[in-house]
Short mmCIF file of C-alpha atoms in Angstrom, two decimals:
data_model
loop_
_atom_site.label_atom_id
_atom_site.label_comp_id
_atom_site.label_asym_id
_atom_site.label_seq_id
_atom_site.Cartn_x
_atom_site.Cartn_y
_atom_site.Cartn_z
CA PHE A 669 10.48 11.10 2.62
CA GLU A 670 8.12 10.32 -0.14
CA LEU A 671 5.70 12.34 -2.16
CA SER A 672 2.66 10.42 -3.25
CA ALA A 673 -0.02 11.95 -5.38
CA PRO A 674 -3.14 10.17 -6.26
CA ARG A 675 -5.50 12.18 -8.57
CA LEU A 676 -9.00 11.17 -8.17
CA GLY A 677 -11.93 11.57 -10.55
CA GLY A 678 -15.18 12.99 -9.07
CA LYS A 679 -15.48 14.30 -5.59
CA LEU A 680 -12.69 14.43 -3.06
CA SER A 681 -11.93 11.32 -1.28
CA GLU A 682 -9.20 10.01 0.95
CA LEU A 683 -7.27 7.32 -0.76
CA PRO A 684 -3.92 6.50 0.76
CA LEU A 685 -1.32 5.31 -1.66
CA GLN A 686 0.71 2.32 -0.99
CA ALA A 687 4.35 3.01 -1.03
CA ALA A 688 5.71 2.07 -4.50
CA THR A 689 8.97 0.19 -5.01
CA LEU A 690 10.78 2.29 -7.55
CA ALA A 691 14.17 1.59 -9.22
CA ARG A 692 16.76 4.01 -7.95
CA THR A 693 17.90 6.60 -10.47
CA GLY A 694 19.25 9.13 -8.05
CA GLY A 695 17.94 12.40 -6.69
CA TRP A 696 14.14 12.81 -7.14
CA ARG A 697 12.73 9.88 -9.11
CA GLY A 698 9.28 8.43 -9.85
CA ILE A 699 6.35 8.85 -12.13
CA LEU A 700 4.05 11.80 -12.64
CA SER A 701 0.42 11.55 -11.92
CA MET A 702 -2.29 12.34 -14.37
CA GLY A 703 -6.06 12.61 -13.77
CA ARG A 704 -9.31 11.13 -14.91
CA GLY A 705 -9.85 13.67 -17.63
CA LEU A 706 -6.58 12.88 -19.36
CA ALA A 707 -7.09 9.23 -18.77
CA SER A 708 -10.47 9.45 -20.59
CA MET A 709 -8.85 11.17 -23.44
CA LEU A 710 -6.11 8.49 -23.65
CA ALA A 711 -8.73 5.71 -23.58
CA MET A 712 -10.21 7.10 -26.80
CA LEU A 713 -6.80 7.18 -28.46
CA LEU A 714 -5.28 3.85 -27.38
CA PRO A 715 -6.27 0.66 -29.28
CA ILE A 716 -7.71 -1.13 -26.28
CA ALA A 717 -9.54 -4.39 -27.04
CA THR A 718 -13.13 -4.53 -25.89
CA GLU A 719 -14.20 -7.83 -27.34
CA ALA A 720 -12.70 -11.27 -26.81
CA THR A 721 -10.48 -12.34 -29.71
CA ALA A 722 -10.17 -16.04 -30.03
CA HIS A 723 -6.89 -17.37 -28.69
CA PRO A 724 -5.59 -20.69 -30.07
CA ALA A 725 -4.67 -21.82 -26.51
CA LEU A 726 -7.91 -21.06 -24.89
CA PRO A 727 -9.87 -24.34 -25.54
CA ALA A 728 -7.05 -26.48 -24.17
CA LEU A 729 -6.38 -24.07 -21.32
CA GLU A 730 -9.97 -24.15 -20.27
CA ALA A 731 -10.20 -27.96 -20.44
CA CYS A 732 -7.06 -28.21 -18.35
CA LEU A 733 -8.25 -25.74 -15.70
CA ARG A 734 -11.77 -27.25 -15.38
CA ASN A 735 -10.23 -30.71 -14.79
CA THR A 736 -9.33 -30.10 -11.20
CA THR A 737 -9.69 -26.35 -10.37
CA GLY A 738 -12.86 -25.03 -8.79
CA SER A 739 -13.84 -21.63 -10.00
CA VAL A 740 -12.88 -20.86 -13.64
CA VAL A 741 -14.11 -17.94 -15.67
CA ILE A 742 -13.04 -17.59 -19.41
CA GLN A 743 -13.42 -14.97 -21.97
CA GLY A 744 -16.97 -14.74 -23.30
CA GLU A 745 -18.78 -15.91 -20.12
CA SER A 746 -21.27 -13.68 -18.42
CA SER A 747 -19.24 -13.35 -15.25
CA TYR A 748 -15.98 -12.61 -17.12
CA ASP A 749 -16.27 -8.72 -17.07
CA GLU A 750 -16.58 -8.73 -13.24
CA ALA A 751 -13.93 -11.45 -12.72
CA ARG A 752 -11.24 -9.77 -14.77
CA LEU A 753 -11.27 -6.22 -13.31
CA CYS A 754 -8.84 -4.63 -10.89
CA ARG A 755 -10.04 -2.33 -8.21
CA ASN A 756 -8.98 0.91 -10.07
CA THR A 757 -11.83 1.64 -12.48
CA ARG A 758 -9.98 4.18 -14.55
CA VAL A 759 -11.22 3.97 -18.04
CA ASP A 760 -7.92 3.16 -19.70
CA ILE A 761 -7.21 0.13 -17.42
CA VAL A 762 -8.68 -2.80 -19.27
CA PRO A 763 -7.47 -6.16 -18.15
CA PHE A 764 -8.05 -8.83 -20.72
CA PRO A 765 -6.78 -12.29 -19.41
CA LEU A 766 -7.76 -15.41 -21.31
CA ALA A 767 -9.26 -16.83 -17.94
CA VAL A 768 -9.44 -16.09 -14.30
CA VAL A 769 -9.16 -19.01 -11.83
CA ARG A 770 -10.03 -18.64 -8.14
CA VAL A 771 -8.04 -21.10 -6.27
CA SER A 772 -8.67 -22.51 -2.76
CA SER A 773 -5.43 -24.29 -2.09
CA GLU A 774 -1.71 -24.39 -2.91
CA LYS A 775 -2.39 -27.57 -4.99
CA GLU A 776 -4.87 -25.64 -7.14
CA VAL A 777 -2.18 -22.90 -7.70
CA GLN A 778 0.11 -25.63 -8.91
CA HIS A 779 -2.37 -27.07 -11.26
CA ALA A 780 -3.26 -23.69 -12.75
CA VAL A 781 0.48 -22.78 -13.26
CA ARG A 782 0.95 -26.09 -15.07
CA CYS A 783 -2.05 -25.51 -17.31
CA ALA A 784 -0.71 -22.11 -18.21
CA ALA A 785 2.74 -23.52 -18.84
CA ALA A 786 1.46 -26.29 -21.04
CA GLN A 787 -0.14 -23.73 -23.36
CA GLY A 788 2.73 -21.25 -23.27
CA VAL A 789 0.73 -18.41 -21.65
CA GLN A 790 1.68 -16.14 -18.79
CA ALA A 791 0.39 -16.92 -15.23
CA CYS A 792 -0.20 -13.97 -12.95
CA ALA A 793 -1.03 -13.84 -9.31
CA ARG A 794 -3.75 -11.62 -7.89
CA ALA A 795 -4.39 -11.01 -4.09
CA GLY A 796 -5.90 -7.54 -3.53
CA GLY A 797 -6.46 -6.42 -7.04
CA HIS A 798 -5.01 -2.98 -6.28
CA GLY A 799 -2.66 -2.85 -9.31
CA PHE A 800 -2.71 0.67 -10.72
CA GLU A 801 -1.96 -0.01 -14.36
CA ASN A 802 -2.74 -2.43 -17.14
CA ALA A 803 0.41 -4.44 -16.28
CA ALA A 804 -1.51 -5.87 -13.34
CA GLY A 805 -4.26 -7.21 -15.59
CA CYS A 806 -2.38 -10.19 -17.19
CA SER A 807 -3.92 -9.54 -20.57
CA GLY A 808 -3.43 -12.66 -22.79
CA GLY A 809 -2.52 -14.79 -19.85
CA LEU A 810 -4.11 -16.58 -16.87
CA THR A 811 -5.08 -14.59 -13.71
CA ILE A 812 -4.73 -16.76 -10.63
CA ASP A 813 -6.90 -15.22 -7.85
CA LEU A 814 -5.46 -16.13 -4.39
CA GLN A 815 -8.05 -14.46 -2.10
CA ASP A 816 -9.14 -17.77 -0.51
CA LEU A 817 -5.63 -18.63 0.67
CA GLN A 818 -6.49 -17.59 4.21
CA ASP A 819 -4.52 -19.90 6.54
CA LEU A 820 -2.86 -18.24 9.49
CA ALA A 821 -0.77 -19.65 12.31
CA VAL A 822 1.60 -18.17 14.94
CA GLU A 823 4.62 -19.72 16.59
CA PRO A 824 3.85 -18.63 20.13
CA ASP A 825 7.50 -18.48 21.48
CA SER A 826 8.89 -16.44 18.59
CA GLN A 827 5.81 -14.54 17.34
CA VAL A 828 6.61 -15.68 13.90
CA VAL A 829 3.54 -15.59 11.72
CA HIS A 830 2.72 -17.92 8.79
CA PHE A 831 -0.10 -16.44 6.64
CA GLY A 832 -1.65 -17.41 3.37
CA ALA A 833 -1.11 -15.09 0.31
CA GLY A 834 -4.71 -14.26 0.01
CA HIS A 835 -5.03 -12.05 2.98
CA THR A 836 -5.74 -8.28 2.63
CA LEU A 837 -4.04 -6.05 5.13
CA GLY A 838 -7.29 -5.53 7.02
CA GLN A 839 -7.90 -9.27 7.31
CA LEU A 840 -4.30 -9.81 8.47
CA TYR A 841 -4.41 -6.95 11.05
CA TYR A 842 -7.75 -8.08 12.42
CA LYS A 843 -6.84 -11.74 12.79
CA LEU A 844 -3.45 -10.98 14.40
CA LYS A 845 -4.92 -8.36 16.83
CA THR A 846 -7.94 -10.26 17.92
CA GLU A 847 -6.44 -13.73 18.16
CA TYR A 848 -2.87 -13.03 19.18
CA ASP A 849 -2.62 -9.36 20.07
CA LEU A 850 0.11 -9.02 17.39
CA VAL A 851 0.84 -6.84 14.43
CA VAL A 852 3.05 -6.66 11.35
CA PRO A 853 4.31 -3.45 9.81
CA GLY A 854 2.48 -2.65 6.64
CA GLY A 855 0.36 -0.14 4.86
CA ALA A 856 -2.72 1.56 6.14
CA GLU A 857 -5.33 0.72 3.51
CA SER A 858 -7.31 -2.41 4.67
CA GLY A 859 -8.27 -3.75 1.19
CA VAL A 860 -4.80 -3.87 -0.28
CA GLY A 861 -3.43 -7.35 -0.65
CA ALA A 862 -0.71 -8.26 1.94
CA SER A 863 1.21 -10.27 -0.70
CA GLY A 864 1.90 -7.22 -2.94
CA LEU A 865 2.88 -5.01 -0.04
CA PHE A 866 5.32 -7.47 1.50
CA LEU A 867 6.93 -8.45 -1.83
CA GLY A 868 7.19 -4.70 -2.70
CA CYS A 869 8.72 -3.79 0.71
CA GLY A 870 5.81 -1.62 1.72
CA ARG A 871 5.85 1.03 4.47
CA GLY A 872 3.24 2.38 6.80
CA MET A 873 2.37 3.85 10.23
CA LEU A 874 4.64 1.36 12.11
CA THR A 875 7.70 1.55 9.82
CA GLN A 876 9.69 3.76 12.16
CA LEU A 877 8.98 1.33 14.93
CA HIS A 878 9.47 -1.99 13.32
CA GLY A 879 10.96 -1.42 9.89
CA LEU A 880 10.02 -2.33 6.43
CA ALA A 881 7.41 -5.09 5.73
CA CYS A 882 9.92 -7.02 3.66
CA ASP A 883 12.57 -7.00 6.37
CA THR A 884 10.26 -9.01 8.62
CA ILE A 885 10.07 -11.95 5.97
CA GLN A 886 11.92 -14.92 7.22
CA GLY A 887 10.77 -17.41 4.58
CA ILE A 888 8.17 -18.05 1.92
CA ARG A 889 6.51 -20.92 0.05
CA TYR A 890 6.03 -20.37 -3.68
CA VAL A 891 4.99 -22.28 -6.81
CA ASP A 892 7.63 -21.91 -9.63
CA ALA A 893 7.03 -21.75 -13.31
CA SER A 894 6.93 -25.56 -13.58
CA GLY A 895 4.32 -25.87 -10.83
CA LYS A 896 6.62 -27.11 -8.22
CA VAL A 897 6.23 -25.92 -4.62
CA LEU A 898 9.48 -24.62 -3.02
CA GLU A 899 10.18 -23.47 0.50
CA VAL A 900 12.68 -20.65 0.86
CA ASP A 901 14.62 -19.26 3.89
CA ALA A 902 18.02 -17.79 4.63
CA GLU A 903 19.51 -21.28 4.77
CA THR A 904 17.78 -23.06 1.84
CA ASP A 905 17.90 -20.37 -0.77
CA PRO A 906 19.17 -16.99 0.32
CA ASP A 907 19.01 -15.66 -3.20
CA MET A 908 15.33 -16.25 -3.56
CA LEU A 909 14.68 -14.84 -0.06
CA TRP A 910 16.62 -11.77 -1.24
CA MET A 911 14.32 -11.46 -4.31
CA ALA A 912 11.18 -11.75 -2.11
CA LYS A 913 12.29 -8.76 -0.09
CA GLY A 914 11.56 -5.98 -2.57
CA GLY A 915 11.28 -7.87 -5.91
CA GLY A 916 7.60 -7.11 -6.10
CA GLY A 917 5.88 -8.24 -9.25
CA GLU A 918 9.26 -9.42 -10.68
CA PHE A 919 9.48 -12.26 -8.24
CA PRO A 920 9.68 -15.40 -10.40
CA GLY A 921 6.88 -17.44 -8.87
CA ILE A 922 3.52 -17.31 -7.11
CA VAL A 923 3.96 -16.95 -3.30
CA THR A 924 1.29 -18.98 -1.42
CA GLU A 925 2.60 -18.44 2.09
CA PHE A 926 4.63 -15.83 3.92
CA ILE A 927 6.68 -16.44 7.19
CA VAL A 928 7.16 -13.16 8.93
CA GLN A 929 8.15 -11.73 12.26
CA ALA A 930 5.31 -10.10 14.18
CA PHE A 931 5.38 -7.63 17.11
CA PRO A 932 3.15 -6.68 20.06
CA ALA A 933 0.02 -4.88 18.68
CA PRO A 934 -0.60 -1.27 19.49
CA HIS A 935 -3.29 -0.54 22.16
CA MET A 936 -3.57 3.23 22.59
CA LEU A 937 -2.66 5.70 20.02
CA HIS A 938 -2.09 9.42 21.11
CA ALA A 939 -2.71 11.67 18.20
CA ARG A 940 -2.16 15.38 17.52
CA ASP A 941 -3.64 16.72 14.41
CA CYS A 942 -2.75 20.23 13.07
CA THR A 943 -4.38 21.97 10.08
CA PHE A 944 -3.08 25.00 8.13
CA PRO A 945 -4.15 27.18 5.27
CA PRO A 946 -2.60 26.50 1.84
CA GLU A 947 -0.18 29.51 2.02
CA LYS A 948 1.52 27.80 4.95
CA ALA A 949 2.31 24.63 3.01
CA LYS A 950 5.81 25.50 1.92
CA ALA A 951 6.89 26.71 5.41
CA LEU A 952 5.27 23.55 7.05
CA ILE A 953 7.01 21.14 4.68
CA LYS A 954 10.45 22.87 5.25
CA THR A 955 10.01 22.96 9.01
CA TRP A 956 8.61 19.37 9.13
CA VAL A 957 11.57 18.01 7.03
CA SER A 958 14.12 19.66 9.36
CA HIS A 959 12.81 17.70 12.29
CA LEU A 960 12.39 14.33 10.46
CA PRO A 961 15.77 12.75 11.53
CA GLU A 962 14.75 13.19 15.27
CA MET A 963 11.16 12.14 14.67
CA SER A 964 12.35 8.98 12.92
CA ASP A 965 14.07 7.60 15.97
CA PRO A 966 12.12 4.60 17.22
CA VAL A 967 12.61 5.56 20.81
CA HIS A 968 9.85 8.18 20.20
CA GLN A 969 7.38 5.57 18.84
CA MET A 970 6.05 8.17 16.46
CA PHE A 971 4.53 8.39 13.00
CA THR A 972 4.07 11.68 11.17
CA HIS A 973 3.13 12.88 7.73
CA ILE A 974 1.67 15.74 5.76
CA THR A 975 -1.32 15.76 3.51
CA MET A 976 -2.27 18.45 0.94
CA TRP A 977 -5.56 18.59 -0.80
CA ASN A 978 -6.63 20.86 -3.65
CA SER A 979 -9.66 21.58 -1.54
CA MET A 980 -7.39 24.19 0.05
CA TYR A 981 -6.01 23.08 3.27
CA VAL A 982 -2.88 21.31 4.56
CA ASN A 983 -2.94 18.68 7.32
CA PHE A 984 -0.11 17.62 9.69
CA PRO A 985 -1.33 14.59 11.60
CA SER A 986 1.02 12.60 13.91
CA LEU A 987 0.68 9.50 16.16
CA CYS A 988 2.48 8.20 19.21
CA PHE A 989 2.09 4.41 19.80
CA ASP A 990 1.59 3.12 23.35
CA CYS A 991 3.66 6.04 24.60
CA THR A 992 4.60 6.61 28.19
CA PRO A 993 3.66 10.04 29.78
CA GLU A 994 7.21 11.09 29.13
CA GLN A 995 7.02 10.13 25.50
CA VAL A 996 3.68 11.84 25.10
CA GLU A 997 5.19 15.02 26.60
CA TRP A 998 8.05 14.91 24.14
CA PHE A 999 5.72 14.14 21.22
CA GLU A 1000 3.30 17.04 22.04
CA ALA A 1001 6.26 19.49 22.48
CA LYS A 1002 7.79 18.37 19.15
CA VAL A 1003 4.52 18.75 17.10
CA ASN A 1004 3.84 22.12 18.83
CA GLU A 1005 7.36 23.25 18.11
CA ILE A 1006 6.77 22.71 14.39
CA ALA A 1007 3.32 24.17 14.43
CA ASP A 1008 4.41 27.27 16.34
CA ALA A 1009 7.36 27.87 13.93
CA VAL A 1010 5.01 27.77 10.97
CA GLY A 1011 2.21 29.71 12.53
CA GLY A 1012 -1.44 30.15 11.51
CA GLY A 1013 -2.49 26.59 12.20
CA THR A 1014 -4.84 24.95 14.71
CA CYS A 1015 -4.09 21.71 16.56
CA HIS A 1016 -5.94 19.32 18.74
CA SER A 1017 -5.04 16.06 20.52
CA PHE A 1018 -7.03 12.90 21.14
CA GLY A 1019 -6.58 9.20 21.85
CA HIS A 1020 -8.11 6.09 20.28
CA GLY A 1021 -7.32 2.39 19.55
CA TRP A 1022 -5.57 0.56 16.67
CA PHE A 1023 -8.71 -0.57 15.08
CA ASP A 1024 -10.14 3.03 15.23
CA GLN A 1025 -7.12 4.23 13.24
CA LEU A 1026 -7.27 1.52 10.73
CA LEU A 1027 -11.08 2.14 10.15
CA PHE A 1028 -10.27 5.87 9.69
CA GLU A 1029 -7.54 5.00 7.15
CA ALA A 1030 -10.05 2.74 5.31
CA GLY A 1031 -12.66 5.47 4.85
CA ARG A 1032 -14.94 5.11 7.87
CA ASP A 1033 -15.57 8.87 8.00
CA ARG A 1034 -16.40 8.90 4.21
CA GLY A 1035 -18.89 6.11 4.57
CA VAL A 1036 -17.14 3.54 2.55
CA ILE A 1037 -16.58 1.06 5.43
CA GLU A 1038 -18.71 0.19 8.38
CA ASN A 1039 -17.67 1.48 11.75
CA LYS A 1040 -16.86 -1.76 13.28
CA ALA A 1041 -13.66 -3.72 13.52
CA GLU A 1042 -15.03 -6.74 11.78
CA ALA A 1043 -15.56 -4.74 8.69
CA LEU A 1044 -11.76 -4.93 8.19
CA MET A 1045 -12.33 -8.57 7.24
CA ASP A 1046 -14.48 -7.57 4.32
CA ARG A 1047 -12.37 -6.98 1.17
CA ASN A 1048 -15.27 -5.33 -0.53
CA GLN A 1049 -15.37 -2.44 1.93
CA GLY A 1050 -13.06 0.54 2.19
CA TYR A 1051 -11.35 2.84 -0.35
CA GLY A 1052 -10.77 1.25 -3.74
CA ALA A 1053 -13.59 -1.31 -3.34
CA ASN A 1054 -16.38 0.87 -2.20
CA GLY A 1055 -17.70 4.48 -2.64
CA PRO A 1056 -18.19 6.79 -5.63
CA VAL A 1057 -14.48 7.52 -6.29
CA ARG A 1058 -12.57 4.42 -7.55
CA ALA A 1059 -10.66 5.82 -10.54
CA SER A 1060 -7.14 7.14 -9.92
CA LYS A 1061 -3.71 7.78 -11.36
CA ASN A 1062 -1.08 7.31 -8.70
CA GLY A 1063 2.63 8.08 -8.52
CA GLY A 1064 5.44 8.41 -6.05
CA TYR A 1065 8.70 10.18 -5.68
CA LEU A 1066 11.46 9.09 -3.33
CA ALA A 1067 13.83 11.76 -1.97
CA ASP A 1068 17.29 10.69 -0.90
CA SER A 1069 18.10 14.05 0.78
CA TYR A 1070 16.55 16.30 3.39
CA ASP A 1071 17.55 19.29 1.24
CA VAL A 1072 14.39 20.35 -0.47
CA SER A 1073 14.68 23.20 -2.85
CA ASP A 1074 12.44 26.30 -2.86
CA GLU A 1075 11.80 25.72 -6.56
CA MET A 1076 10.49 22.24 -5.93
CA LEU A 1077 8.19 23.36 -3.12
CA ASP A 1078 6.91 26.35 -5.10
CA THR A 1079 6.08 24.03 -7.97
CA LEU A 1080 4.32 21.49 -5.74
CA THR A 1081 2.20 24.12 -3.93
CA ASN A 1082 1.42 25.80 -7.28
CA TRP A 1083 0.26 22.56 -8.80
CA THR A 1084 -1.91 21.81 -5.63
CA PHE A 1085 -3.26 25.22 -4.78
CA GLY A 1086 -2.21 27.63 -7.53
CA GLU A 1087 -3.73 28.81 -10.85
CA LYS A 1088 -3.80 25.25 -12.29
CA ARG A 1089 -6.21 24.06 -9.65
CA GLU A 1090 -9.24 25.73 -11.23
CA ASN A 1091 -8.69 23.68 -14.37
CA TYR A 1092 -8.45 20.32 -12.63
CA PRO A 1093 -11.17 17.88 -13.70
CA TRP A 1094 -10.12 15.72 -10.84
CA SER A 1095 -9.33 15.92 -7.05
CA LEU A 1096 -5.75 15.92 -6.04
CA LEU A 1097 -4.19 14.59 -2.91
CA VAL A 1098 -0.52 14.84 -2.04
CA LEU A 1099 0.83 12.64 0.87
CA ILE A 1100 4.35 13.31 2.14
CA TYR A 1101 5.62 10.42 4.22
CA ASN A 1102 8.54 10.03 6.48
CA MET A 1103 10.57 7.22 4.94
CA ALA A 1104 13.72 6.97 7.01
CA GLY A 1105 14.83 5.99 10.47
CA PRO A 1106 17.26 3.49 12.08
CA LYS A 1107 14.90 0.61 11.61
CA ILE A 1108 15.23 1.00 7.90
CA THR A 1109 18.76 2.45 7.38
CA ASP A 1110 20.54 0.14 9.86
CA VAL A 1111 19.55 -2.90 7.74
CA PRO A 1112 22.25 -3.55 5.07
CA ALA A 1113 21.07 -2.60 1.57
CA SER A 1114 22.53 -5.91 0.22
CA SER A 1115 19.99 -7.85 2.37
CA ALA A 1116 17.06 -7.14 0.04
CA ALA A 1117 16.19 -6.46 -3.51
CA TYR A 1118 14.42 -3.24 -2.42
CA GLY A 1119 16.14 -0.28 -3.84
CA GLY A 1120 14.82 2.69 -1.80
CA ARG A 1121 16.29 2.11 1.53
CA ASP A 1122 18.16 5.39 1.50
CA ALA A 1123 15.02 7.54 0.96
CA LYS A 1124 14.39 10.11 3.70
#
């Protein structure tokens, strides 16, 4: 399972964290989170540039880009500050690329890469803009914004999807569901770029049913460092396909098209949601973890996780996707078994559709996205893009064992609900996800660059 802990400045807000691809170091591994107050202090200490410094390559780079590329913004222009920013507004994240070019075709990507190469500067791809740190900002380089690469096609017999690298997850989910009644396994946050999630081997609500996002990749098209377009699949270049499955930002090219396996889209989701007081957090986590192997079996068509807020409650929500009456009966009994063993909680069940769930995950109940399915197509709605809370420090820990120590759980609950809570200048959300199951572990580790396949 995975512990994810965004700490958000200002009032409490739901902000699901995309599963991070972390290099395996054994045992518990990851990065600690810190909050807005500490980030503000760091921003005063770090030597972050706030004004453009003339770069010798900028004049030639600008001339090259404006020759054939449509939208170009360079340092010093009035629209530069808006064009360069990532979604995370934390004060110590200050992207400072030489230029930002918004491309509308694969040929424009090629041209932009060649312009960068000619001047010896780095070229970086941006699809969703949800990079959490300065490394995503391409300072000193050329940011290539892919958001207008929106082509999508489906091979009807195989349900293989070809989609442009500019899609957000919300756009991809909406198009596949409304036009083809299909879905791909991915994250829950609608505004996140699909490219980063697939290259990073992201997980989400459908992972236990259909596997990791990167395991569905059958091929890609990408632009290499020389500006050449290459097509990759298991036959033409298995090494580069391997790299695309979990290589994340280290993939040595700019992907313009993904070719992935899709599945029938969910129609009815049966949900059971249980809430507990904070003193039950430790018992809930231990009991929940003890049942994870069984709940991870795709035969149950189930997704389950735990959320802990420093607003003093613990939530245990679970979903059953298009379940038969017999599956629903098993699902309800299993959730009740866990809840009863913990005690002191309240549970309720309800049903709704796939788009209802996606809108909830995107922040509908917090007012950051409109309550209509079409809003998933708008990358400027949802968490990260909208609402008063957009600054966060995010981290994740992957556990490769179901054996969770009392010391670890005591520390976690103390950080969330204990004496430190009163001194937090931020809101804290801990998300504990189920990371395992046959759909993940039955795939050979050697098939992908992703290093967290053994996580529980």
